mmCIF file of C-alpha atoms and ligand atoms in Angstrom:
data_model
loop_
_atom_site.group_PDB
_atom_site.id
_atom_site.type_symbol
_atom_site.label_atom_id
_atom_site.label_comp_id
_atom_site.label_asym_id
_atom_site.label_seq_id
_atom_site.Cartn_x
_atom_site.Cartn_y
_atom_site.Cartn_z
ATOM 1 C CA MET A 1230 83.692 85.323 92.822
ATOM 2 C CA GLY A 1231 85.344 84.830 89.402
ATOM 3 C CA THR A 1232 89.036 85.261 88.720
ATOM 4 C CA HIS A 1233 91.029 87.977 90.487
ATOM 5 C CA ARG A 1234 93.843 89.486 88.489
ATOM 6 C CA ILE A 1235 96.879 90.266 90.649
ATOM 7 C CA ALA A 1236 99.886 92.347 89.581
ATOM 8 C CA ALA A 1237 102.911 91.182 91.584
ATOM 9 C CA ILE A 1238 105.764 93.678 91.895
ATOM 10 C CA PRO A 1239 108.475 92.077 94.055
ATOM 11 C CA GLY A 1240 110.787 95.106 93.607
ATOM 12 C CA ASP A 1241 114.073 95.183 95.500
ATOM 13 C CA GLY A 1242 116.024 93.319 98.146
ATOM 14 C CA ILE A 1243 114.056 90.968 100.350
ATOM 15 C CA GLY A 1244 110.901 92.131 98.551
ATOM 16 C CA GLN A 1245 111.836 89.533 95.925
ATOM 17 C CA GLU A 1246 112.148 86.797 98.539
ATOM 18 C CA VAL A 1247 108.989 87.485 100.496
ATOM 19 C CA ILE A 1248 106.741 88.007 97.463
ATOM 20 C CA ALA A 1249 107.946 84.709 95.950
ATOM 21 C CA ALA A 1250 107.104 83.088 99.301
ATOM 22 C CA GLY A 1251 103.705 84.809 99.356
ATOM 23 C CA LEU A 1252 102.865 83.561 95.863
ATOM 24 C CA GLU A 1253 103.722 80.014 96.951
ATOM 25 C CA VAL A 1254 101.375 80.322 99.886
ATOM 26 C CA LEU A 1255 98.622 81.707 97.661
ATOM 27 C CA ASP A 1256 99.080 78.700 95.367
ATOM 28 C CA ALA A 1257 98.738 76.339 98.320
ATOM 29 C CA LEU A 1258 95.601 78.182 99.357
ATOM 30 C CA GLN A 1259 94.101 77.926 95.887
ATOM 31 C CA ALA A 1260 94.808 74.201 95.764
ATOM 32 C CA ARG A 1261 92.512 73.783 98.798
ATOM 33 C CA ALA A 1262 89.871 76.324 97.819
ATOM 34 C CA PRO A 1263 88.450 75.420 94.429
ATOM 35 C CA GLY A 1264 86.381 78.603 94.304
ATOM 36 C CA LEU A 1265 89.419 80.843 94.646
ATOM 37 C CA ARG A 1266 91.057 81.839 91.364
ATOM 38 C CA LEU A 1267 93.999 84.177 91.230
ATOM 39 C CA GLU A 1268 95.718 85.047 87.993
ATOM 40 C CA VAL A 1269 99.109 86.543 88.787
ATOM 41 C CA GLN A 1270 101.293 88.558 86.450
ATOM 42 C CA THR A 1271 104.723 89.546 87.730
ATOM 43 C CA PHE A 1272 106.430 92.842 86.820
ATOM 44 C CA ASP A 1273 110.203 93.177 87.064
ATOM 45 C CA TRP A 1274 110.084 96.844 88.068
ATOM 46 C CA GLY A 1275 112.422 98.349 90.652
ATOM 47 C CA SER A 1276 116.064 99.310 91.012
ATOM 48 C CA GLU A 1277 117.401 96.801 88.482
ATOM 49 C CA HIS A 1278 114.908 98.168 85.952
ATOM 50 C CA TYR A 1279 116.191 101.661 86.836
ATOM 51 C CA ARG A 1280 119.818 100.695 86.233
ATOM 52 C CA ARG A 1281 118.836 99.242 82.871
ATOM 53 C CA THR A 1282 116.383 101.871 81.629
ATOM 54 C CA GLY A 1283 116.731 104.953 83.845
ATOM 55 C CA ARG A 1284 113.189 104.423 85.165
ATOM 56 C CA MET A 1285 111.823 102.432 88.107
ATOM 57 C CA MET A 1286 108.859 101.455 85.952
ATOM 58 C CA PRO A 1287 107.949 102.141 82.336
ATOM 59 C CA GLU A 1288 106.365 105.469 81.501
ATOM 60 C CA ASN A 1289 102.996 103.791 81.033
ATOM 61 C CA GLY A 1290 103.387 101.740 84.239
ATOM 62 C CA LEU A 1291 100.165 102.962 85.819
ATOM 63 C CA GLU A 1292 98.283 102.229 82.596
ATOM 64 C CA GLN A 1293 99.602 98.673 82.693
ATOM 65 C CA LEU A 1294 98.436 98.223 86.284
ATOM 66 C CA ARG A 1295 95.050 99.886 85.972
ATOM 67 C CA GLY A 1296 93.173 96.784 84.794
ATOM 68 C CA PHE A 1297 94.289 94.608 87.713
ATOM 69 C CA ASP A 1298 92.138 93.894 90.763
ATOM 70 C CA ALA A 1299 95.018 94.303 93.206
ATOM 71 C CA ILE A 1300 98.759 94.870 93.412
ATOM 72 C CA TYR A 1301 100.961 92.648 95.575
ATOM 73 C CA PHE A 1302 104.101 94.644 96.263
ATOM 74 C CA GLY A 1303 107.449 93.732 97.874
ATOM 75 C CA ALA A 1304 109.720 96.691 98.585
ATOM 76 C CA VAL A 1305 111.849 99.345 96.935
ATOM 77 C CA GLY A 1306 115.228 100.723 97.887
ATOM 78 C CA ALA A 1307 118.820 99.969 96.924
ATOM 79 C CA PRO A 1308 122.105 101.125 98.445
ATOM 80 C CA ASP A 1309 123.382 102.653 95.193
ATOM 81 C CA ILE A 1310 120.319 104.707 94.203
ATOM 82 C CA PRO A 1311 118.963 107.655 96.190
ATOM 83 C CA ASP A 1312 115.894 106.646 98.205
ATOM 84 C CA ASP A 1313 113.774 109.497 96.915
ATOM 85 C CA VAL A 1314 114.368 108.273 93.355
ATOM 86 C CA THR A 1315 113.400 104.671 94.074
ATOM 87 C CA LEU A 1316 110.366 105.628 96.139
ATOM 88 C CA TRP A 1317 108.886 108.372 94.023
ATOM 89 C CA GLY A 1318 109.638 106.366 90.898
ATOM 90 C CA LEU A 1319 107.553 103.378 91.916
ATOM 91 C CA ARG A 1320 105.794 102.946 95.235
ATOM 92 C CA LEU A 1321 104.728 106.519 95.849
ATOM 93 C CA ALA A 1322 103.927 106.945 92.152
ATOM 94 C CA ILE A 1323 101.444 104.075 92.495
ATOM 95 C CA CYS A 1324 99.953 105.253 95.823
ATOM 96 C CA GLN A 1325 99.426 108.763 94.517
ATOM 97 C CA GLY A 1326 98.525 107.865 90.937
ATOM 98 C CA PHE A 1327 95.828 105.481 92.119
ATOM 99 C CA ASP A 1328 94.671 107.748 94.941
ATOM 100 C CA GLN A 1329 95.238 104.999 97.532
ATOM 101 C CA TYR A 1330 94.449 107.396 100.314
ATOM 102 C CA ALA A 1331 93.884 104.908 103.117
ATOM 103 C CA ASN A 1332 97.007 103.189 104.352
ATOM 104 C CA VAL A 1333 95.912 100.537 106.808
ATOM 105 C CA ARG A 1334 98.400 98.894 109.164
ATOM 106 C CA PRO A 1335 97.169 96.318 111.642
ATOM 107 C CA ALA A 1336 99.509 95.549 114.534
ATOM 108 C CA ARG A 1337 98.577 92.683 116.791
ATOM 109 C CA LEU A 1338 100.550 90.698 119.326
ATOM 110 C CA LEU A 1339 99.981 87.224 117.930
ATOM 111 C CA PRO A 1340 100.024 84.060 120.055
ATOM 112 C CA GLY A 1341 103.529 82.615 120.307
ATOM 113 C CA VAL A 1342 105.260 85.939 119.641
ATOM 114 C CA ARG A 1343 107.211 87.587 122.440
ATOM 115 C CA GLY A 1344 106.892 91.325 122.142
ATOM 116 C CA PRO A 1345 109.252 93.732 123.916
ATOM 117 C CA LEU A 1346 106.592 94.928 126.392
ATOM 118 C CA ARG A 1347 106.459 93.294 129.809
ATOM 119 C CA ASP A 1348 103.114 91.814 130.952
ATOM 120 C CA VAL A 1349 101.406 92.380 127.620
ATOM 121 C CA GLU A 1350 99.484 89.348 126.400
ATOM 122 C CA PRO A 1351 97.905 88.634 123.030
ATOM 123 C CA GLY A 1352 94.650 90.590 123.033
ATOM 124 C CA ASP A 1353 96.223 93.481 124.956
ATOM 125 C CA LEU A 1354 97.835 94.880 121.846
ATOM 126 C CA ASP A 1355 95.428 94.816 118.918
ATOM 127 C CA TRP A 1356 95.549 98.016 116.897
ATOM 128 C CA VAL A 1357 94.976 99.293 113.406
ATOM 129 C CA VAL A 1358 96.924 102.374 112.395
ATOM 130 C CA VAL A 1359 95.117 104.279 109.635
ATOM 131 C CA ARG A 1360 97.520 106.533 107.823
ATOM 132 C CA GLU A 1361 96.511 109.319 105.433
ATOM 133 C CA ASN A 1362 98.431 108.263 102.365
ATOM 134 C CA THR A 1363 98.241 110.939 99.687
ATOM 135 C CA GLU A 1364 98.809 114.374 101.201
ATOM 136 C CA GLY A 1365 100.137 115.906 104.406
ATOM 137 C CA GLU A 1366 103.864 115.986 104.905
ATOM 138 C CA TYR A 1367 104.490 113.571 102.010
ATOM 139 C CA ALA A 1368 102.419 115.414 99.404
ATOM 140 C CA GLY A 1369 105.594 116.102 97.469
ATOM 141 C CA ALA A 1370 105.104 119.873 97.503
ATOM 142 C CA GLY A 1371 108.049 122.170 98.043
ATOM 143 C CA GLY A 1372 111.271 122.820 96.238
ATOM 144 C CA ARG A 1373 114.877 123.900 96.267
ATOM 145 C CA VAL A 1374 116.230 127.229 95.153
ATOM 146 C CA HIS A 1375 119.728 128.700 94.905
ATOM 147 C CA ARG A 1376 121.058 125.198 94.446
ATOM 148 C CA GLY A 1377 124.642 124.657 95.441
ATOM 149 C CA LEU A 1378 125.041 128.140 96.923
ATOM 150 C CA PRO A 1379 125.489 128.810 100.625
ATOM 151 C CA GLU A 1380 122.055 130.496 100.491
ATOM 152 C CA GLU A 1381 120.372 127.376 99.215
ATOM 153 C CA VAL A 1382 116.845 126.805 100.564
ATOM 154 C CA GLY A 1383 114.798 123.623 100.685
ATOM 155 C CA THR A 1384 111.116 123.690 101.564
ATOM 156 C CA GLU A 1385 108.872 120.744 102.297
ATOM 157 C CA LEU A 1386 105.290 121.865 102.314
ATOM 158 C CA ALA A 1387 102.693 119.857 104.205
ATOM 159 C CA ILE A 1388 99.315 119.997 102.442
ATOM 160 C CA PHE A 1389 96.097 119.248 104.301
ATOM 161 C CA THR A 1390 92.749 119.568 102.586
ATOM 162 C CA ARG A 1391 89.321 119.324 104.170
ATOM 163 C CA LYS A 1392 88.395 116.675 101.634
ATOM 164 C CA GLY A 1393 91.568 114.701 102.372
ATOM 165 C CA CYS A 1394 90.959 114.886 106.132
ATOM 166 C CA GLU A 1395 87.311 114.040 105.906
ATOM 167 C CA ARG A 1396 87.651 110.989 103.709
ATOM 168 C CA ILE A 1397 90.406 109.367 105.779
ATOM 169 C CA MET A 1398 88.488 110.061 108.978
ATOM 170 C CA ARG A 1399 85.260 108.578 107.615
ATOM 171 C CA PHE A 1400 87.241 105.526 106.612
ATOM 172 C CA ALA A 1401 88.795 105.243 110.092
ATOM 173 C CA PHE A 1402 85.424 105.677 111.813
ATOM 174 C CA GLU A 1403 83.844 102.960 109.647
ATOM 175 C CA LEU A 1404 86.731 100.651 110.492
ATOM 176 C CA ALA A 1405 86.483 101.417 114.224
ATOM 177 C CA ARG A 1406 82.733 100.787 114.060
ATOM 178 C CA SER A 1407 83.376 97.300 112.649
ATOM 179 C CA ARG A 1408 85.613 96.253 115.553
ATOM 180 C CA PRO A 1409 84.549 95.089 119.021
ATOM 181 C CA LYS A 1410 86.034 97.997 120.988
ATOM 182 C CA LYS A 1411 84.671 100.667 118.583
ATOM 183 C CA ARG A 1412 87.295 103.165 119.652
ATOM 184 C CA LEU A 1413 89.133 105.729 117.528
ATOM 185 C CA THR A 1414 92.087 107.846 118.630
ATOM 186 C CA LEU A 1415 93.045 110.920 116.633
ATOM 187 C CA VAL A 1416 96.727 111.829 116.573
ATOM 188 C CA THR A 1417 97.917 115.317 115.622
ATOM 189 C CA LYS A 1418 100.308 117.971 116.811
ATOM 190 C CA SER A 1419 97.862 120.820 116.883
ATOM 191 C CA ASN A 1420 99.502 122.582 119.801
ATOM 192 C CA ALA A 1421 102.580 123.428 117.744
ATOM 193 C CA GLN A 1422 101.254 123.204 114.184
ATOM 194 C CA ARG A 1423 98.313 125.523 114.260
ATOM 195 C CA HIS A 1424 96.967 125.380 110.714
ATOM 196 C CA GLY A 1425 96.779 121.976 109.075
ATOM 197 C CA MET A 1426 96.671 120.105 112.370
ATOM 198 C CA VAL A 1427 93.842 122.262 113.669
ATOM 199 C CA LEU A 1428 91.980 121.525 110.432
ATOM 200 C CA TRP A 1429 92.440 117.832 111.312
ATOM 201 C CA ASP A 1430 91.051 118.367 114.820
ATOM 202 C CA GLU A 1431 88.041 120.311 113.593
ATOM 203 C CA THR A 1432 87.222 117.900 110.794
ATOM 204 C CA PHE A 1433 87.497 114.987 113.216
ATOM 205 C CA ALA A 1434 84.990 116.581 115.577
ATOM 206 C CA GLN A 1435 82.561 117.125 112.695
ATOM 207 C CA VAL A 1436 82.840 113.607 111.299
ATOM 208 C CA ALA A 1437 82.517 112.131 114.804
ATOM 209 C CA ARG A 1438 78.929 113.407 114.968
ATOM 210 C CA ASP A 1439 77.972 110.855 112.299
ATOM 211 C CA PHE A 1440 79.403 108.008 114.382
ATOM 212 C CA PRO A 1441 77.880 108.302 117.856
ATOM 213 C CA ASP A 1442 78.514 104.609 118.489
ATOM 214 C CA VAL A 1443 82.310 105.036 118.189
ATOM 215 C CA SER A 1444 84.117 106.393 121.254
ATOM 216 C CA THR A 1445 86.865 108.872 120.463
ATOM 217 C CA ASP A 1446 89.816 110.591 122.024
ATOM 218 C CA LYS A 1447 92.766 112.729 120.940
ATOM 219 C CA GLU A 1448 96.482 112.466 121.543
ATOM 220 C CA LEU A 1449 99.430 114.594 120.510
ATOM 221 C CA VAL A 1450 101.930 112.558 118.557
ATOM 222 C CA ASP A 1451 104.732 112.792 121.115
ATOM 223 C CA ALA A 1452 102.438 111.695 123.929
ATOM 224 C CA MET A 1453 101.117 108.938 121.694
ATOM 225 C CA THR A 1454 104.509 107.199 121.587
ATOM 226 C CA THR A 1455 104.476 106.830 125.371
ATOM 227 C CA ARG A 1456 100.828 105.761 125.450
ATOM 228 C CA MET A 1457 101.533 102.988 122.947
ATOM 229 C CA VAL A 1458 104.299 101.671 125.182
ATOM 230 C CA LEU A 1459 102.687 102.228 128.583
ATOM 231 C CA LYS A 1460 98.961 101.718 127.941
ATOM 232 C CA PRO A 1461 98.591 99.504 124.884
ATOM 233 C CA ARG A 1462 95.177 98.237 125.992
ATOM 234 C CA SER A 1463 93.724 101.727 125.784
ATOM 235 C CA LEU A 1464 94.058 101.822 121.983
ATOM 236 C CA ASP A 1465 92.090 100.317 119.130
ATOM 237 C CA VAL A 1466 91.992 102.208 115.821
ATOM 238 C CA ILE A 1467 94.365 105.152 115.395
ATOM 239 C CA VAL A 1468 94.108 107.770 112.656
ATOM 240 C CA ALA A 1469 97.017 110.086 111.868
ATOM 241 C CA THR A 1470 98.718 112.040 109.127
ATOM 242 C CA ASN A 1471 101.107 110.578 106.606
ATOM 243 C CA LEU A 1472 104.258 111.431 108.602
ATOM 244 C CA HIS A 1473 102.934 110.741 112.078
ATOM 245 C CA ALA A 1474 101.412 107.400 111.136
ATOM 246 C CA ASP A 1475 104.552 106.428 109.231
ATOM 247 C CA ILE A 1476 106.509 106.743 112.458
ATOM 248 C CA LEU A 1477 103.842 105.321 114.769
ATOM 249 C CA SER A 1478 103.257 102.299 112.544
ATOM 250 C CA ASP A 1479 106.922 101.291 112.734
ATOM 251 C CA LEU A 1480 106.678 101.575 116.517
ATOM 252 C CA ALA A 1481 103.444 99.560 116.468
ATOM 253 C CA SER A 1482 105.073 96.851 114.420
ATOM 254 C CA ALA A 1483 108.099 96.617 116.720
ATOM 255 C CA LEU A 1484 105.877 96.528 119.820
ATOM 256 C CA SER A 1485 103.920 93.667 118.308
ATOM 257 C CA GLY A 1486 107.077 91.590 118.080
ATOM 258 C CA SER A 1487 108.952 92.396 114.889
ATOM 259 C CA LEU A 1488 109.004 94.623 111.862
ATOM 260 C CA GLY A 1489 108.980 91.343 109.971
ATOM 261 C CA LEU A 1490 105.327 90.812 110.867
ATOM 262 C CA GLY A 1491 103.573 94.057 109.940
ATOM 263 C CA PRO A 1492 101.360 94.174 106.837
ATOM 264 C CA THR A 1493 100.013 97.151 104.903
ATOM 265 C CA ALA A 1494 97.055 97.821 102.671
ATOM 266 C CA ASN A 1495 97.167 100.927 100.487
ATOM 267 C CA LEU A 1496 93.500 101.258 99.671
ATOM 268 C CA ASP A 1497 91.413 103.215 97.278
ATOM 269 C CA PRO A 1498 88.243 102.613 99.298
ATOM 270 C CA GLU A 1499 86.104 103.812 96.380
ATOM 271 C CA ARG A 1500 87.606 101.086 94.194
ATOM 272 C CA ARG A 1501 88.225 103.320 91.190
ATOM 273 C CA PHE A 1502 91.769 101.930 91.017
ATOM 274 C CA PRO A 1503 93.545 98.765 92.157
ATOM 275 C CA SER A 1504 94.665 98.812 95.780
ATOM 276 C CA MET A 1505 98.160 97.711 96.811
ATOM 277 C CA PHE A 1506 99.253 95.287 99.541
ATOM 278 C CA GLU A 1507 102.791 95.114 100.904
ATOM 279 C CA PRO A 1508 104.827 94.192 103.947
ATOM 280 C CA ILE A 1509 105.806 97.221 105.998
ATOM 281 C CA HIS A 1510 109.480 96.235 106.392
ATOM 282 C CA GLY A 1511 111.152 97.516 103.207
ATOM 283 C CA SER A 1512 113.982 96.082 101.121
ATOM 284 C CA GLY A 1513 116.283 95.073 104.026
ATOM 285 C CA PHE A 1514 119.504 94.966 102.054
ATOM 286 C CA ASP A 1515 121.495 93.939 105.116
ATOM 287 C CA ILE A 1516 119.818 90.524 104.963
ATOM 288 C CA THR A 1517 119.078 90.296 101.234
ATOM 289 C CA GLY A 1518 120.079 86.985 99.675
ATOM 290 C CA LYS A 1519 120.566 85.241 103.017
ATOM 291 C CA GLY A 1520 117.196 83.534 102.882
ATOM 292 C CA VAL A 1521 116.247 84.581 106.407
ATOM 293 C CA ALA A 1522 113.696 87.331 105.768
ATOM 294 C CA ASN A 1523 110.505 86.805 107.717
ATOM 295 C CA PRO A 1524 107.784 86.140 105.132
ATOM 296 C CA ILE A 1525 104.914 86.545 107.616
ATOM 297 C CA ALA A 1526 104.353 90.256 106.859
ATOM 298 C CA SER A 1527 104.043 89.346 103.206
ATOM 299 C CA PHE A 1528 101.578 86.532 103.994
ATOM 300 C CA TRP A 1529 99.511 88.777 106.241
ATOM 301 C CA SER A 1530 99.494 91.411 103.467
ATOM 302 C CA ALA A 1531 98.215 88.721 101.096
ATOM 303 C CA ALA A 1532 95.432 87.999 103.602
ATOM 304 C CA LEU A 1533 94.485 91.687 103.593
ATOM 305 C CA MET A 1534 94.442 91.531 99.792
ATOM 306 C CA LEU A 1535 92.114 88.523 99.807
ATOM 307 C CA GLU A 1536 89.789 90.299 102.206
ATOM 308 C CA HIS A 1537 89.708 93.340 99.935
ATOM 309 C CA LEU A 1538 88.877 91.060 97.003
ATOM 310 C CA GLY A 1539 85.861 89.719 98.882
ATOM 311 C CA GLU A 1540 87.562 86.395 99.690
ATOM 312 C CA GLY A 1541 87.052 86.611 103.435
ATOM 313 C CA GLU A 1542 87.042 82.873 103.967
ATOM 314 C CA ALA A 1543 90.374 82.354 102.193
ATOM 315 C CA ALA A 1544 91.825 85.309 104.113
ATOM 316 C CA ALA A 1545 90.714 83.796 107.423
ATOM 317 C CA ARG A 1546 92.215 80.458 106.504
ATOM 318 C CA LEU A 1547 95.540 82.086 105.655
ATOM 319 C CA MET A 1548 95.545 84.052 108.921
ATOM 320 C CA ASP A 1549 94.822 80.869 110.803
ATOM 321 C CA ALA A 1550 97.823 79.133 109.196
ATOM 322 C CA ILE A 1551 100.010 82.155 110.038
ATOM 323 C CA GLU A 1552 98.865 82.153 113.659
ATOM 324 C CA ARG A 1553 99.355 78.428 114.063
ATOM 325 C CA THR A 1554 102.866 78.678 112.645
ATOM 326 C CA LEU A 1555 103.785 81.416 115.114
ATOM 327 C CA ALA A 1556 102.056 79.723 118.043
ATOM 328 C CA ALA A 1557 103.938 76.440 117.441
ATOM 329 C CA GLY A 1558 107.141 78.438 117.838
ATOM 330 C CA ASP A 1559 109.511 75.864 116.342
ATOM 331 C CA VAL A 1560 109.816 77.463 112.898
ATOM 332 C CA LEU A 1561 110.572 81.146 113.412
ATOM 333 C CA THR A 1562 112.967 83.440 111.550
ATOM 334 C CA PRO A 1563 115.857 85.172 113.396
ATOM 335 C CA ASP A 1564 113.929 88.459 113.894
ATOM 336 C CA LEU A 1565 111.608 86.453 116.173
ATOM 337 C CA GLY A 1566 114.428 84.722 117.995
ATOM 338 C CA GLY A 1567 114.401 81.560 115.869
ATOM 339 C CA SER A 1568 116.793 80.181 113.292
ATOM 340 C CA ALA A 1569 114.412 79.126 110.513
ATOM 341 C CA THR A 1570 114.747 80.288 106.921
ATOM 342 C CA THR A 1571 112.167 82.030 104.769
ATOM 343 C CA ALA A 1572 111.683 78.741 102.916
ATOM 344 C CA GLU A 1573 111.055 76.763 106.112
ATOM 345 C CA VAL A 1574 108.412 79.181 107.365
ATOM 346 C CA THR A 1575 106.780 79.149 103.929
ATOM 347 C CA GLU A 1576 106.802 75.368 103.862
ATOM 348 C CA ARG A 1577 105.143 75.203 107.278
ATOM 349 C CA VAL A 1578 102.375 77.636 106.312
ATOM 350 C CA CYS A 1579 101.793 75.729 103.041
ATOM 351 C CA ALA A 1580 101.639 72.415 104.922
ATOM 352 C CA LEU A 1581 99.072 73.805 107.353
ATOM 353 C CA LEU A 1582 97.005 75.087 104.445
ATOM 354 C CA ALA A 1583 97.212 71.736 102.699
ATOM 355 C CA GLY A 1584 95.975 70.034 105.853
ATOM 356 C CA SER A 1585 93.142 72.445 106.529
ATOM 357 C CA ASN A 1586 89.581 71.430 105.807
ATOM 358 C CA VAL A 1587 87.913 72.955 102.810
HETATM 359 C C1 IPM B 1311 106.563 102.966 104.812
HETATM 360 C C2 IPM B 1311 107.875 103.437 104.355
HETATM 361 C C3 IPM B 1311 107.697 104.394 103.203
HETATM 362 C C4 IPM B 1311 106.640 105.392 103.518
HETATM 363 C C5 IPM B 1311 108.950 105.148 102.874
HETATM 364 C C6 IPM B 1311 110.032 104.205 102.487
HETATM 365 C C7 IPM B 1311 108.686 106.269 101.914
HETATM 366 O O1 IPM B 1311 108.549 104.019 105.399
HETATM 367 O O2 IPM B 1311 105.874 102.291 104.046
HETATM 368 O O3 IPM B 1311 106.174 103.290 105.923
HETATM 369 O O4 IPM B 1311 106.746 106.143 104.463
HETATM 370 O O5 IPM B 1311 105.640 105.446 102.823
HETATM 371 MG MG1 MG B 1312 107.595 103.803 107.204
#
């Protein structure tokens, strides 16, 4: 497959810890897979860069990233800098600048993990949340007027385009088609929001005609939260807007055992730009520096990255090492009820990779 060029951006907080762990695991994987070649360049962008230069990344940051095959991203966010500055200055700037319109978040109850739901076994909870990642409620449109006055107004304008709806739905249908259950659930709030959400409903119905082999249903977002908790087996692939899927994917991750497990792919499915892979959990400054962050979400994100790069076999081997580590149950971080450190979990996954047959 040739050499894959990876831009690593550890960013802030535990992002630094889990990306370092992920790079170690990728090294261990390469040592056992002679055909796999990753060339990693690390960028020190994030809040420290902001404190130093007034920018989360250099002005030509996107230009610097454009030539890479993928971006391996940690997290952004720091207690002393407003969240909208850190996010729009780096992560969202990359998602939007590279038109990574498909945000893909698998959530699966893995063997050995005890989720919070009673009587739910591995296999009962196996979802992929597909989140529209460039428009909707997070398009960035809106503004503030009469600043500082009692009459001040802030607007946040949700933007939904037919093109934006159609492309994310086609992506979600293709994904659903590739999975055994072949089921896709559309989430909106079209009873209360009668413009953009109805455009979502209508576009979904149109796109569905091209996928007769995929079974579909619809759920309003509030009802969806209860369905995820009460009837997890009834779900497979879920497609929702930027805001709704942001919320539902956190719930999905918690229901699958821990926020420390959930991975994300921010994809440009047309491959015009590099796609970005990151754990869902964020910078976690309450546990930063303690060495106890769960690195599994970062490893799983690396597996998604390998899959995107056409390295399916390496991805499967990494997932297998992750699953065996969790199933053994003796080396788990505190979020999963264990007392292991990030380094110990990393060591275990590396050891399993080293022992696996090529
Ligand atoms: C996530 C995060 C981010 C997002 C925030 C921090 C902007 O919550 O990846 O889900 O919603 O994109
Ligand atoms: Mg979120």
